[in-house]
C-alpha cells in the first residue's frame, strides 16, 4: 500500500511539473544538426521536386504553415516584412490541401521563395514539427540553428531571430572571405 501511494505521488509530481512546462520552450534535438533530408513536390508545381538542398546555401528561415492554421495567418505580415528586408524564407505547406494553399497565396502576399508540399506531414515528422506554425533558422551550410514552435512576434524577431540571422551572415561572410584569401 505504501509503495503504491509513493508511486502515485511520484507520478502526480511528474505530471504537475510537465503541465507547467511551455511546449514552445522545449529544446529541439535538431538544433545544431543538419536539416533532415526530404524529397517533396513544390506546392506551385507538382512536376518540380524539392529537397533540403533547395533550402541551403545562404542563411534562411524555414516556416511550416497551413491554410487551416489561424496563427499562421496572424504571423504572415511579419514574414512579409522579413522577406521584403532580404531574408530568404522557405516553407513547408503542412498537412494541407494543395488547392486551398494555392488559393490562399493567390489572394494574399507570398513571403516564400520555395514551398515544399507536405500533405501527409512526413517531412514535418522528420523535422520534429509539433504544430503549426513553426520556424527554423538555417545557416548557409543547412544546419538548424534555431527553432520556434508557435507564431513569431515582433519582439521575438528583435530579441532572437534577427540577431541570430545577422550573426550567421557575419560568419558566412568571414568564411567566404577566408576561402577567397586562400585561393
Short mmCIF file of N, CA and C in Angstrom, two decimals:
data_model
loop_
_atom_site.label_atom_id
_atom_site.label_comp_id
_atom_site.label_asym_id
_atom_site.label_seq_id
_atom_site.Cartn_x
_atom_site.Cartn_y
_atom_site.Cartn_z
N UNK A 1 0.83 -1.19 0.00
CA UNK A 1 0.00 0.00 0.00
C UNK A 1 0.88 1.25 0.00
N UNK A 2 1.93 1.24 0.82
CA UNK A 2 2.84 2.39 0.91
C UNK A 2 3.58 2.59 -0.42
N UNK A 3 3.95 1.49 -1.07
CA UNK A 3 4.66 1.58 -2.36
C UNK A 3 3.73 2.17 -3.42
N UNK A 4 2.49 1.74 -3.43
CA UNK A 4 1.51 2.27 -4.39
C UNK A 4 1.29 3.76 -4.17
N UNK A 5 1.19 4.16 -2.91
CA UNK A 5 1.00 5.57 -2.58
C UNK A 5 2.20 6.40 -3.02
N UNK A 6 3.41 5.89 -2.78
CA UNK A 6 4.63 6.60 -3.17
C UNK A 6 4.72 6.71 -4.70
N UNK A 7 4.40 5.61 -5.40
CA UNK A 7 4.45 5.63 -6.87
C UNK A 7 3.43 6.61 -7.44
N UNK A 8 2.23 6.65 -6.86
CA UNK A 8 1.19 7.57 -7.31
C UNK A 8 1.62 9.02 -7.07
N UNK A 9 2.21 9.28 -5.90
CA UNK A 9 2.67 10.64 -5.59
C UNK A 9 3.77 11.07 -6.56
N UNK A 10 4.68 10.15 -6.89
CA UNK A 10 5.76 10.48 -7.82
C UNK A 10 5.20 10.76 -9.22
N UNK A 11 4.25 9.95 -9.64
CA UNK A 11 3.63 10.15 -10.96
C UNK A 11 2.89 11.48 -11.02
N UNK A 12 2.14 11.80 -9.99
CA UNK A 12 1.44 13.08 -9.94
C UNK A 12 2.42 14.25 -9.92
N UNK A 13 3.53 14.10 -9.25
CA UNK A 13 4.56 15.14 -9.23
C UNK A 13 5.13 15.39 -10.61
N UNK A 14 5.43 14.31 -11.34
CA UNK A 14 5.94 14.46 -12.71
C UNK A 14 4.90 15.10 -13.62
N UNK A 15 3.65 14.70 -13.46
CA UNK A 15 2.57 15.28 -14.24
C UNK A 15 2.44 16.78 -13.96
N UNK A 16 2.51 17.16 -12.71
CA UNK A 16 2.41 18.56 -12.32
C UNK A 16 3.55 19.38 -12.93
N UNK A 17 4.77 18.86 -12.86
CA UNK A 17 5.92 19.55 -13.44
C UNK A 17 5.75 19.64 -14.96
N UNK A 18 5.33 18.55 -15.60
CA UNK A 18 5.15 18.55 -17.05
C UNK A 18 4.10 19.54 -17.51
N UNK A 19 3.02 19.67 -16.76
CA UNK A 19 1.98 20.62 -17.14
C UNK A 19 2.45 22.06 -17.02
N UNK A 20 3.45 22.29 -16.20
CA UNK A 20 3.97 23.63 -16.03
C UNK A 20 4.95 24.04 -17.10
N UNK A 21 5.40 23.10 -17.94
CA UNK A 21 6.35 23.43 -19.00
C UNK A 21 5.64 24.05 -20.19
N UNK A 22 6.28 25.00 -20.82
CA UNK A 22 5.75 25.61 -22.03
C UNK A 22 6.30 24.84 -23.22
N UNK A 23 5.41 24.26 -24.03
CA UNK A 23 5.87 23.45 -25.17
C UNK A 23 6.69 24.27 -26.16
N UNK A 24 6.53 25.58 -26.19
CA UNK A 24 7.33 26.42 -27.09
C UNK A 24 8.77 26.51 -26.65
N UNK A 25 9.03 26.19 -25.39
CA UNK A 25 10.39 26.26 -24.86
C UNK A 25 11.10 24.91 -24.90
N UNK A 26 10.43 23.87 -25.43
CA UNK A 26 11.05 22.57 -25.50
C UNK A 26 12.27 22.63 -26.40
N UNK A 27 13.40 22.12 -25.94
CA UNK A 27 14.58 22.13 -26.81
C UNK A 27 14.39 21.15 -27.95
N UNK A 28 14.87 21.52 -29.11
CA UNK A 28 14.77 20.63 -30.26
C UNK A 28 16.07 19.85 -30.39
N UNK A 29 15.98 18.54 -30.52
CA UNK A 29 17.20 17.76 -30.72
C UNK A 29 17.85 18.03 -32.06
N UNK A 30 17.16 18.74 -32.95
CA UNK A 30 17.72 19.03 -34.27
C UNK A 30 18.58 20.28 -34.31
N UNK A 31 18.45 21.15 -33.30
CA UNK A 31 19.26 22.36 -33.29
C UNK A 31 20.73 21.96 -33.19
N UNK A 32 21.51 22.50 -34.13
CA UNK A 32 22.93 22.15 -34.19
C UNK A 32 23.23 21.01 -35.15
N UNK A 33 22.18 20.46 -35.77
CA UNK A 33 22.35 19.35 -36.70
C UNK A 33 21.89 19.76 -38.09
N UNK A 34 22.38 19.06 -39.12
CA UNK A 34 21.95 19.38 -40.48
C UNK A 34 20.44 19.19 -40.65
N UNK A 35 19.86 20.00 -41.50
CA UNK A 35 18.44 19.88 -41.81
C UNK A 35 18.17 18.48 -42.33
N UNK A 36 17.12 17.84 -41.82
CA UNK A 36 16.81 16.48 -42.29
C UNK A 36 16.50 16.44 -43.78
N UNK A 37 16.92 15.37 -44.43
CA UNK A 37 16.64 15.26 -45.87
C UNK A 37 15.15 15.05 -46.14
N UNK A 38 14.71 15.53 -47.28
CA UNK A 38 13.34 15.30 -47.73
C UNK A 38 13.31 15.38 -49.25
N UNK A 39 12.31 14.78 -49.84
CA UNK A 39 12.03 14.90 -51.26
C UNK A 39 10.52 15.09 -51.38
N UNK A 40 10.11 16.28 -51.80
CA UNK A 40 8.69 16.62 -51.91
C UNK A 40 8.43 17.40 -53.19
N UNK A 41 7.19 17.40 -53.60
CA UNK A 41 6.79 18.23 -54.73
C UNK A 41 6.76 19.69 -54.28
N UNK A 42 7.02 20.58 -55.23
CA UNK A 42 6.83 22.01 -54.97
C UNK A 42 5.33 22.27 -54.91
N UNK A 43 4.91 23.13 -54.01
CA UNK A 43 3.49 23.43 -53.89
C UNK A 43 2.93 23.98 -55.20
N UNK A 44 3.65 24.91 -55.81
CA UNK A 44 3.15 25.60 -57.00
C UNK A 44 3.20 24.75 -58.26
N UNK A 45 4.07 23.73 -58.29
CA UNK A 45 4.24 22.94 -59.50
C UNK A 45 4.62 21.51 -59.11
N UNK A 46 3.66 20.60 -59.19
CA UNK A 46 3.88 19.21 -58.76
C UNK A 46 4.95 18.50 -59.59
N UNK A 47 5.31 19.04 -60.75
CA UNK A 47 6.35 18.40 -61.56
C UNK A 47 7.76 18.78 -61.09
N UNK A 48 7.86 19.73 -60.17
CA UNK A 48 9.15 20.15 -59.63
C UNK A 48 9.37 19.44 -58.29
N UNK A 49 10.53 18.81 -58.15
CA UNK A 49 10.88 18.13 -56.91
C UNK A 49 11.82 19.01 -56.11
N UNK A 50 11.51 19.15 -54.83
CA UNK A 50 12.36 19.92 -53.92
C UNK A 50 12.99 18.98 -52.90
N UNK A 51 14.20 19.34 -52.48
CA UNK A 51 14.87 18.63 -51.39
C UNK A 51 15.41 19.66 -50.41
N UNK A 52 16.00 19.16 -49.34
CA UNK A 52 16.59 20.08 -48.36
C UNK A 52 17.67 20.95 -48.99
N UNK A 53 18.27 20.50 -50.08
CA UNK A 53 19.31 21.28 -50.75
C UNK A 53 18.77 22.59 -51.30
N UNK A 54 17.47 22.63 -51.58
CA UNK A 54 16.85 23.86 -52.08
C UNK A 54 16.73 24.91 -50.98
N UNK A 55 16.90 24.53 -49.74
CA UNK A 55 16.81 25.45 -48.60
C UNK A 55 18.20 25.91 -48.14
N UNK A 56 19.25 25.38 -48.75
CA UNK A 56 20.62 25.56 -48.26
C UNK A 56 21.41 26.46 -49.20
N UNK A 57 22.41 27.14 -48.64
CA UNK A 57 23.32 27.96 -49.45
C UNK A 57 23.44 29.37 -48.93
N UNK A 58 22.47 29.79 -48.15
CA UNK A 58 22.51 31.11 -47.51
C UNK A 58 21.72 31.02 -46.22
N UNK A 59 21.96 31.94 -45.33
CA UNK A 59 21.20 31.98 -44.08
C UNK A 59 19.74 32.23 -44.44
N UNK A 60 18.85 31.40 -43.92
CA UNK A 60 17.44 31.48 -44.31
C UNK A 60 16.54 30.98 -43.19
N UNK A 61 15.28 31.36 -43.29
CA UNK A 61 14.25 30.82 -42.41
C UNK A 61 13.51 29.72 -43.15
N UNK A 62 12.99 28.76 -42.40
CA UNK A 62 12.08 27.76 -42.92
C UNK A 62 10.84 27.83 -42.05
N UNK A 63 9.71 28.10 -42.68
CA UNK A 63 8.45 28.26 -41.96
C UNK A 63 7.50 27.12 -42.32
N UNK A 64 6.88 26.54 -41.31
CA UNK A 64 5.90 25.47 -41.52
C UNK A 64 4.52 26.08 -41.31
N UNK A 65 3.67 26.01 -42.34
CA UNK A 65 2.37 26.68 -42.28
C UNK A 65 1.30 25.83 -42.97
N UNK A 66 0.07 26.22 -42.72
CA UNK A 66 -1.09 25.60 -43.37
C UNK A 66 -2.23 26.61 -43.43
N UNK A 67 -3.12 26.42 -44.38
CA UNK A 67 -4.25 27.35 -44.51
C UNK A 67 -5.23 27.23 -43.36
N UNK A 68 -5.32 26.07 -42.74
CA UNK A 68 -6.24 25.85 -41.63
C UNK A 68 -5.70 26.38 -40.31
N UNK A 69 -4.50 26.93 -40.32
CA UNK A 69 -3.82 27.41 -39.11
C UNK A 69 -4.02 28.93 -38.97
N UNK A 70 -4.86 29.33 -38.02
CA UNK A 70 -5.14 30.76 -37.85
C UNK A 70 -3.92 31.53 -37.38
N UNK A 71 -3.07 30.94 -36.56
CA UNK A 71 -1.88 31.66 -36.11
C UNK A 71 -0.86 31.81 -37.24
N UNK A 72 -0.92 30.91 -38.21
CA UNK A 72 -0.06 31.07 -39.40
C UNK A 72 -0.44 32.35 -40.14
N UNK A 73 -1.74 32.58 -40.25
CA UNK A 73 -2.21 33.80 -40.92
C UNK A 73 -1.81 35.04 -40.13
N UNK A 74 -1.83 34.95 -38.80
CA UNK A 74 -1.52 36.14 -38.00
C UNK A 74 -0.03 36.50 -38.04
N UNK A 75 0.84 35.53 -38.28
CA UNK A 75 2.27 35.86 -38.34
C UNK A 75 2.73 36.24 -39.74
N UNK A 76 1.87 36.06 -40.73
CA UNK A 76 2.25 36.30 -42.12
C UNK A 76 2.73 37.73 -42.38
N UNK A 77 2.12 38.78 -41.81
CA UNK A 77 2.65 40.12 -42.05
C UNK A 77 4.11 40.27 -41.60
N UNK A 78 4.50 39.62 -40.53
CA UNK A 78 5.90 39.68 -40.10
C UNK A 78 6.80 38.94 -41.09
N UNK A 79 6.33 37.83 -41.60
CA UNK A 79 7.12 37.11 -42.62
C UNK A 79 7.28 37.96 -43.87
N UNK A 80 6.23 38.68 -44.23
CA UNK A 80 6.32 39.57 -45.39
C UNK A 80 7.38 40.64 -45.17
N UNK A 81 7.40 41.22 -43.96
CA UNK A 81 8.42 42.23 -43.64
C UNK A 81 9.82 41.65 -43.76
N UNK A 82 10.01 40.43 -43.23
CA UNK A 82 11.33 39.79 -43.30
C UNK A 82 11.73 39.55 -44.76
N UNK A 83 10.79 39.06 -45.56
CA UNK A 83 11.09 38.80 -46.97
C UNK A 83 11.43 40.10 -47.70
N UNK A 84 10.66 41.15 -47.45
CA UNK A 84 10.97 42.45 -48.08
C UNK A 84 12.31 42.98 -47.61
N UNK A 85 12.72 42.61 -46.40
CA UNK A 85 14.00 43.04 -45.86
C UNK A 85 15.18 42.19 -46.34
N UNK A 86 14.92 41.24 -47.22
CA UNK A 86 16.01 40.46 -47.82
C UNK A 86 16.33 39.15 -47.12
N UNK A 87 15.49 38.72 -46.21
CA UNK A 87 15.72 37.43 -45.55
C UNK A 87 14.97 36.36 -46.33
N UNK A 88 15.71 35.39 -46.89
CA UNK A 88 15.04 34.33 -47.64
C UNK A 88 14.21 33.45 -46.70
N UNK A 89 13.01 33.12 -47.13
CA UNK A 89 12.13 32.26 -46.34
C UNK A 89 11.66 31.12 -47.24
N UNK A 90 11.95 29.91 -46.80
CA UNK A 90 11.45 28.71 -47.47
C UNK A 90 10.34 28.17 -46.59
N UNK A 91 9.58 27.21 -47.10
CA UNK A 91 8.44 26.74 -46.32
C UNK A 91 8.07 25.30 -46.62
N UNK A 92 7.38 24.73 -45.65
CA UNK A 92 6.63 23.50 -45.83
C UNK A 92 5.16 23.88 -45.71
N UNK A 93 4.37 23.55 -46.71
CA UNK A 93 2.92 23.63 -46.57
C UNK A 93 2.53 22.27 -45.99
N UNK A 94 2.06 22.28 -44.76
CA UNK A 94 1.98 21.11 -43.90
C UNK A 94 0.55 20.59 -43.74
N UNK A 95 0.35 19.34 -44.12
CA UNK A 95 -0.94 18.66 -43.94
C UNK A 95 -2.11 19.52 -44.43
N UNK A 96 -1.98 19.96 -45.63
CA UNK A 96 -2.94 20.90 -46.20
C UNK A 96 -3.41 20.37 -47.55
N UNK A 97 -4.41 21.01 -48.10
CA UNK A 97 -4.89 20.71 -49.45
C UNK A 97 -4.19 21.67 -50.41
N UNK A 98 -3.62 21.13 -51.47
CA UNK A 98 -2.89 21.96 -52.43
C UNK A 98 -3.76 23.09 -52.96
N UNK A 99 -4.99 22.79 -53.37
CA UNK A 99 -5.87 23.83 -53.93
C UNK A 99 -6.13 24.95 -52.93
N UNK A 100 -6.35 24.59 -51.68
CA UNK A 100 -6.58 25.61 -50.64
C UNK A 100 -5.35 26.50 -50.47
N UNK A 101 -4.18 25.86 -50.43
CA UNK A 101 -2.95 26.63 -50.23
C UNK A 101 -2.68 27.56 -51.41
N UNK A 102 -2.87 27.06 -52.63
CA UNK A 102 -2.66 27.91 -53.81
C UNK A 102 -3.66 29.05 -53.86
N UNK A 103 -4.90 28.78 -53.51
CA UNK A 103 -5.92 29.84 -53.49
C UNK A 103 -5.55 30.89 -52.43
N UNK A 104 -5.13 30.45 -51.26
CA UNK A 104 -4.73 31.36 -50.18
C UNK A 104 -3.59 32.28 -50.63
N UNK A 105 -2.59 31.69 -51.29
CA UNK A 105 -1.46 32.50 -51.74
C UNK A 105 -1.84 33.42 -52.90
N UNK A 106 -2.84 33.03 -53.68
CA UNK A 106 -3.22 33.87 -54.82
C UNK A 106 -3.98 35.13 -54.39
N UNK A 107 -4.61 35.09 -53.21
CA UNK A 107 -5.37 36.25 -52.75
C UNK A 107 -4.64 37.03 -51.65
N UNK A 108 -3.45 36.58 -51.30
CA UNK A 108 -2.67 37.30 -50.29
C UNK A 108 -1.20 37.26 -50.71
N UNK A 109 -0.39 37.97 -50.00
CA UNK A 109 1.03 38.02 -50.33
C UNK A 109 1.70 36.68 -50.05
N UNK A 110 2.81 36.47 -50.74
CA UNK A 110 3.57 35.23 -50.58
C UNK A 110 5.00 35.58 -50.18
N UNK A 111 5.38 35.34 -48.93
CA UNK A 111 6.73 35.68 -48.50
C UNK A 111 7.77 34.61 -48.83
N UNK A 112 7.33 33.48 -49.39
CA UNK A 112 8.20 32.32 -49.52
C UNK A 112 8.90 32.24 -50.87
N UNK A 113 10.19 31.93 -50.84
CA UNK A 113 10.94 31.69 -52.07
C UNK A 113 10.63 30.31 -52.62
N UNK A 114 10.54 29.34 -51.71
CA UNK A 114 10.33 27.95 -52.08
C UNK A 114 9.33 27.36 -51.11
N UNK A 115 8.36 26.60 -51.62
CA UNK A 115 7.39 25.94 -50.75
C UNK A 115 7.33 24.46 -51.11
N UNK A 116 7.71 23.63 -50.17
CA UNK A 116 7.60 22.18 -50.34
C UNK A 116 6.23 21.75 -49.84
N UNK A 117 5.55 20.95 -50.63
CA UNK A 117 4.20 20.50 -50.29
C UNK A 117 4.29 19.18 -49.53
N UNK A 118 3.85 19.21 -48.27
CA UNK A 118 3.96 18.06 -47.36
C UNK A 118 2.56 17.66 -46.87
N UNK A 119 1.73 17.09 -47.76
CA UNK A 119 0.32 16.84 -47.41
C UNK A 119 0.13 15.80 -46.31
N UNK A 120 1.03 14.86 -46.18
CA UNK A 120 0.90 13.83 -45.14
C UNK A 120 1.69 14.17 -43.89
N UNK A 121 2.53 15.18 -43.96
CA UNK A 121 3.33 15.57 -42.80
C UNK A 121 4.57 14.72 -42.60
N UNK A 122 4.96 13.96 -43.61
CA UNK A 122 6.12 13.07 -43.46
C UNK A 122 7.42 13.84 -43.21
N UNK A 123 7.67 14.87 -44.01
CA UNK A 123 8.88 15.68 -43.79
C UNK A 123 8.77 16.42 -42.47
N UNK A 124 7.57 16.88 -42.15
CA UNK A 124 7.36 17.56 -40.87
C UNK A 124 7.73 16.68 -39.70
N UNK A 125 7.41 15.41 -39.77
CA UNK A 125 7.79 14.49 -38.69
C UNK A 125 9.30 14.42 -38.58
N UNK A 126 9.99 14.30 -39.72
CA UNK A 126 11.45 14.23 -39.70
C UNK A 126 12.07 15.51 -39.16
N UNK A 127 11.41 16.64 -39.41
CA UNK A 127 11.91 17.92 -38.92
C UNK A 127 11.49 18.19 -37.47
N UNK A 128 10.71 17.30 -36.89
CA UNK A 128 10.30 17.47 -35.50
C UNK A 128 9.17 18.46 -35.31
N UNK A 129 8.31 18.60 -36.30
CA UNK A 129 7.21 19.56 -36.20
C UNK A 129 6.20 19.07 -35.17
N UNK A 130 5.90 19.94 -34.20
CA UNK A 130 4.88 19.66 -33.18
C UNK A 130 3.53 20.21 -33.62
N UNK A 131 3.55 21.42 -34.16
CA UNK A 131 2.32 22.12 -34.52
C UNK A 131 2.68 23.24 -35.49
N UNK A 132 1.68 23.82 -36.10
CA UNK A 132 1.93 24.96 -36.97
C UNK A 132 1.51 26.23 -36.25
N UNK A 133 2.16 27.33 -36.51
CA UNK A 133 3.37 27.47 -37.30
C UNK A 133 4.61 27.09 -36.49
N UNK A 134 5.64 26.75 -37.21
CA UNK A 134 6.97 26.57 -36.64
C UNK A 134 7.95 27.24 -37.58
N UNK A 135 9.00 27.78 -37.01
CA UNK A 135 10.00 28.47 -37.81
C UNK A 135 11.39 28.02 -37.38
N UNK A 136 12.22 27.77 -38.36
CA UNK A 136 13.60 27.36 -38.15
C UNK A 136 14.52 28.42 -38.77
N UNK A 137 15.70 28.56 -38.20
CA UNK A 137 16.75 29.35 -38.84
C UNK A 137 17.83 28.36 -39.26
N UNK A 138 18.17 28.40 -40.56
CA UNK A 138 19.24 27.56 -41.08
C UNK A 138 20.45 28.43 -41.40
N UNK A 139 21.64 27.91 -41.08
CA UNK A 139 22.83 28.63 -41.52
C UNK A 139 23.08 28.26 -42.99
N UNK A 140 24.11 28.85 -43.57
CA UNK A 140 24.36 28.67 -45.01
C UNK A 140 24.70 27.22 -45.37
N UNK A 141 25.19 26.45 -44.40
CA UNK A 141 25.52 25.05 -44.64
C UNK A 141 24.31 24.13 -44.41
N UNK A 142 23.19 24.70 -44.00
CA UNK A 142 22.00 23.89 -43.80
C UNK A 142 21.87 23.30 -42.42
N UNK A 143 22.59 23.85 -41.46
CA UNK A 143 22.49 23.39 -40.08
C UNK A 143 21.39 24.20 -39.39
N UNK A 144 20.50 23.49 -38.71
CA UNK A 144 19.43 24.16 -37.96
C UNK A 144 20.06 24.83 -36.75
N UNK A 145 19.90 26.14 -36.66
CA UNK A 145 20.49 26.89 -35.56
C UNK A 145 19.47 27.40 -34.56
N UNK A 146 18.18 27.30 -34.92
CA UNK A 146 17.12 27.84 -34.05
C UNK A 146 15.80 27.22 -34.48
N UNK A 147 14.93 26.99 -33.50
CA UNK A 147 13.58 26.51 -33.80
C UNK A 147 12.60 27.22 -32.89
N UNK A 148 11.51 27.68 -33.48
CA UNK A 148 10.42 28.31 -32.73
C UNK A 148 9.13 27.55 -32.99
N UNK A 149 8.51 27.07 -31.94
CA UNK A 149 7.20 26.45 -32.04
C UNK A 149 6.18 27.54 -31.73
N UNK A 150 5.25 27.77 -32.63
CA UNK A 150 4.27 28.82 -32.44
C UNK A 150 4.60 30.03 -33.30
N UNK A 151 3.74 31.02 -33.27
CA UNK A 151 3.91 32.17 -34.16
C UNK A 151 5.09 33.05 -33.74
N UNK A 152 5.68 33.65 -34.74
CA UNK A 152 6.70 34.67 -34.48
C UNK A 152 6.01 35.95 -34.02
N UNK A 153 6.68 36.69 -33.18
CA UNK A 153 6.20 38.01 -32.77
C UNK A 153 7.29 39.02 -33.10
N UNK A 154 6.91 40.28 -33.15
CA UNK A 154 7.90 41.33 -33.42
C UNK A 154 9.02 41.30 -32.38
N UNK A 155 8.64 41.14 -31.11
CA UNK A 155 9.64 41.13 -30.04
C UNK A 155 10.58 39.95 -30.18
N UNK A 156 10.05 38.80 -30.50
CA UNK A 156 10.88 37.61 -30.70
C UNK A 156 11.85 37.81 -31.86
N UNK A 157 11.36 38.44 -32.93
CA UNK A 157 12.24 38.73 -34.06
C UNK A 157 13.37 39.65 -33.64
N UNK A 158 13.03 40.71 -32.90
CA UNK A 158 14.04 41.68 -32.48
C UNK A 158 15.04 41.10 -31.48
N UNK A 159 14.53 40.28 -30.57
CA UNK A 159 15.38 39.75 -29.49
C UNK A 159 16.19 38.52 -29.89
N UNK A 160 15.62 37.67 -30.74
CA UNK A 160 16.26 36.38 -31.00
C UNK A 160 16.58 36.13 -32.47
N UNK A 161 15.59 36.24 -33.34
CA UNK A 161 15.76 35.79 -34.71
C UNK A 161 16.69 36.70 -35.52
N UNK A 162 16.42 38.00 -35.54
CA UNK A 162 17.25 38.90 -36.35
C UNK A 162 18.70 38.96 -35.88
N UNK A 163 18.97 39.02 -34.56
CA UNK A 163 20.37 38.98 -34.14
C UNK A 163 21.08 37.69 -34.57
N UNK A 164 20.37 36.57 -34.50
CA UNK A 164 20.97 35.30 -34.94
C UNK A 164 21.22 35.30 -36.44
N UNK A 165 20.28 35.80 -37.22
CA UNK A 165 20.47 35.87 -38.67
C UNK A 165 21.69 36.73 -38.99
N UNK A 166 21.82 37.87 -38.34
CA UNK A 166 22.99 38.74 -38.59
C UNK A 166 24.29 38.05 -38.18
N UNK A 167 24.30 37.38 -37.05
CA UNK A 167 25.49 36.66 -36.60
C UNK A 167 25.88 35.59 -37.61
N UNK A 168 24.89 34.83 -38.08
CA UNK A 168 25.17 33.77 -39.06
C UNK A 168 25.63 34.34 -40.39
N UNK A 169 25.07 35.46 -40.80
CA UNK A 169 25.51 36.10 -42.04
C UNK A 169 26.96 36.60 -41.90
N UNK A 170 27.30 37.15 -40.74
CA UNK A 170 28.68 37.57 -40.50
C UNK A 170 29.62 36.37 -40.59
N UNK A 171 29.23 35.25 -39.97
CA UNK A 171 30.04 34.03 -40.04
C UNK A 171 30.21 33.58 -41.48
N UNK A 172 29.13 33.64 -42.26
CA UNK A 172 29.19 33.24 -43.65
C UNK A 172 30.14 34.15 -44.44
N UNK A 173 30.06 35.46 -44.21
CA UNK A 173 30.95 36.40 -44.91
C UNK A 173 32.41 36.15 -44.55
N UNK A 174 32.69 35.92 -43.27
CA UNK A 174 34.08 35.64 -42.85
C UNK A 174 34.59 34.35 -43.49
N UNK A 175 33.73 33.33 -43.53
CA UNK A 175 34.11 32.05 -44.12
C UNK A 175 34.39 32.21 -45.61
N UNK A 176 33.55 32.95 -46.31
CA UNK A 176 33.76 33.18 -47.74
C UNK A 176 35.01 34.01 -47.97
N UNK A 177 35.29 34.98 -47.08
CA UNK A 177 36.49 35.79 -47.19
C UNK A 177 37.76 34.96 -47.02
N UNK A 178 37.73 34.00 -46.09
CA UNK A 178 38.88 33.12 -45.89
C UNK A 178 39.11 32.24 -47.11
N UNK A 179 38.01 31.77 -47.73
CA UNK A 179 38.15 30.92 -48.93
C UNK A 179 38.77 31.71 -50.08
N UNK A 180 38.32 32.96 -50.25
CA UNK A 180 38.86 33.79 -51.33
C UNK A 180 40.33 34.10 -51.06
N UNK A 181 40.68 34.42 -49.82
CA UNK A 181 42.06 34.76 -49.48
C UNK A 181 42.99 33.57 -49.66
N UNK A 182 42.51 32.36 -49.43
CA UNK A 182 43.37 31.17 -49.53
C UNK A 182 43.50 30.67 -50.95
N UNK A 183 42.68 31.18 -51.89
CA UNK A 183 42.79 30.68 -53.27
C UNK A 183 43.64 31.54 -54.12
#
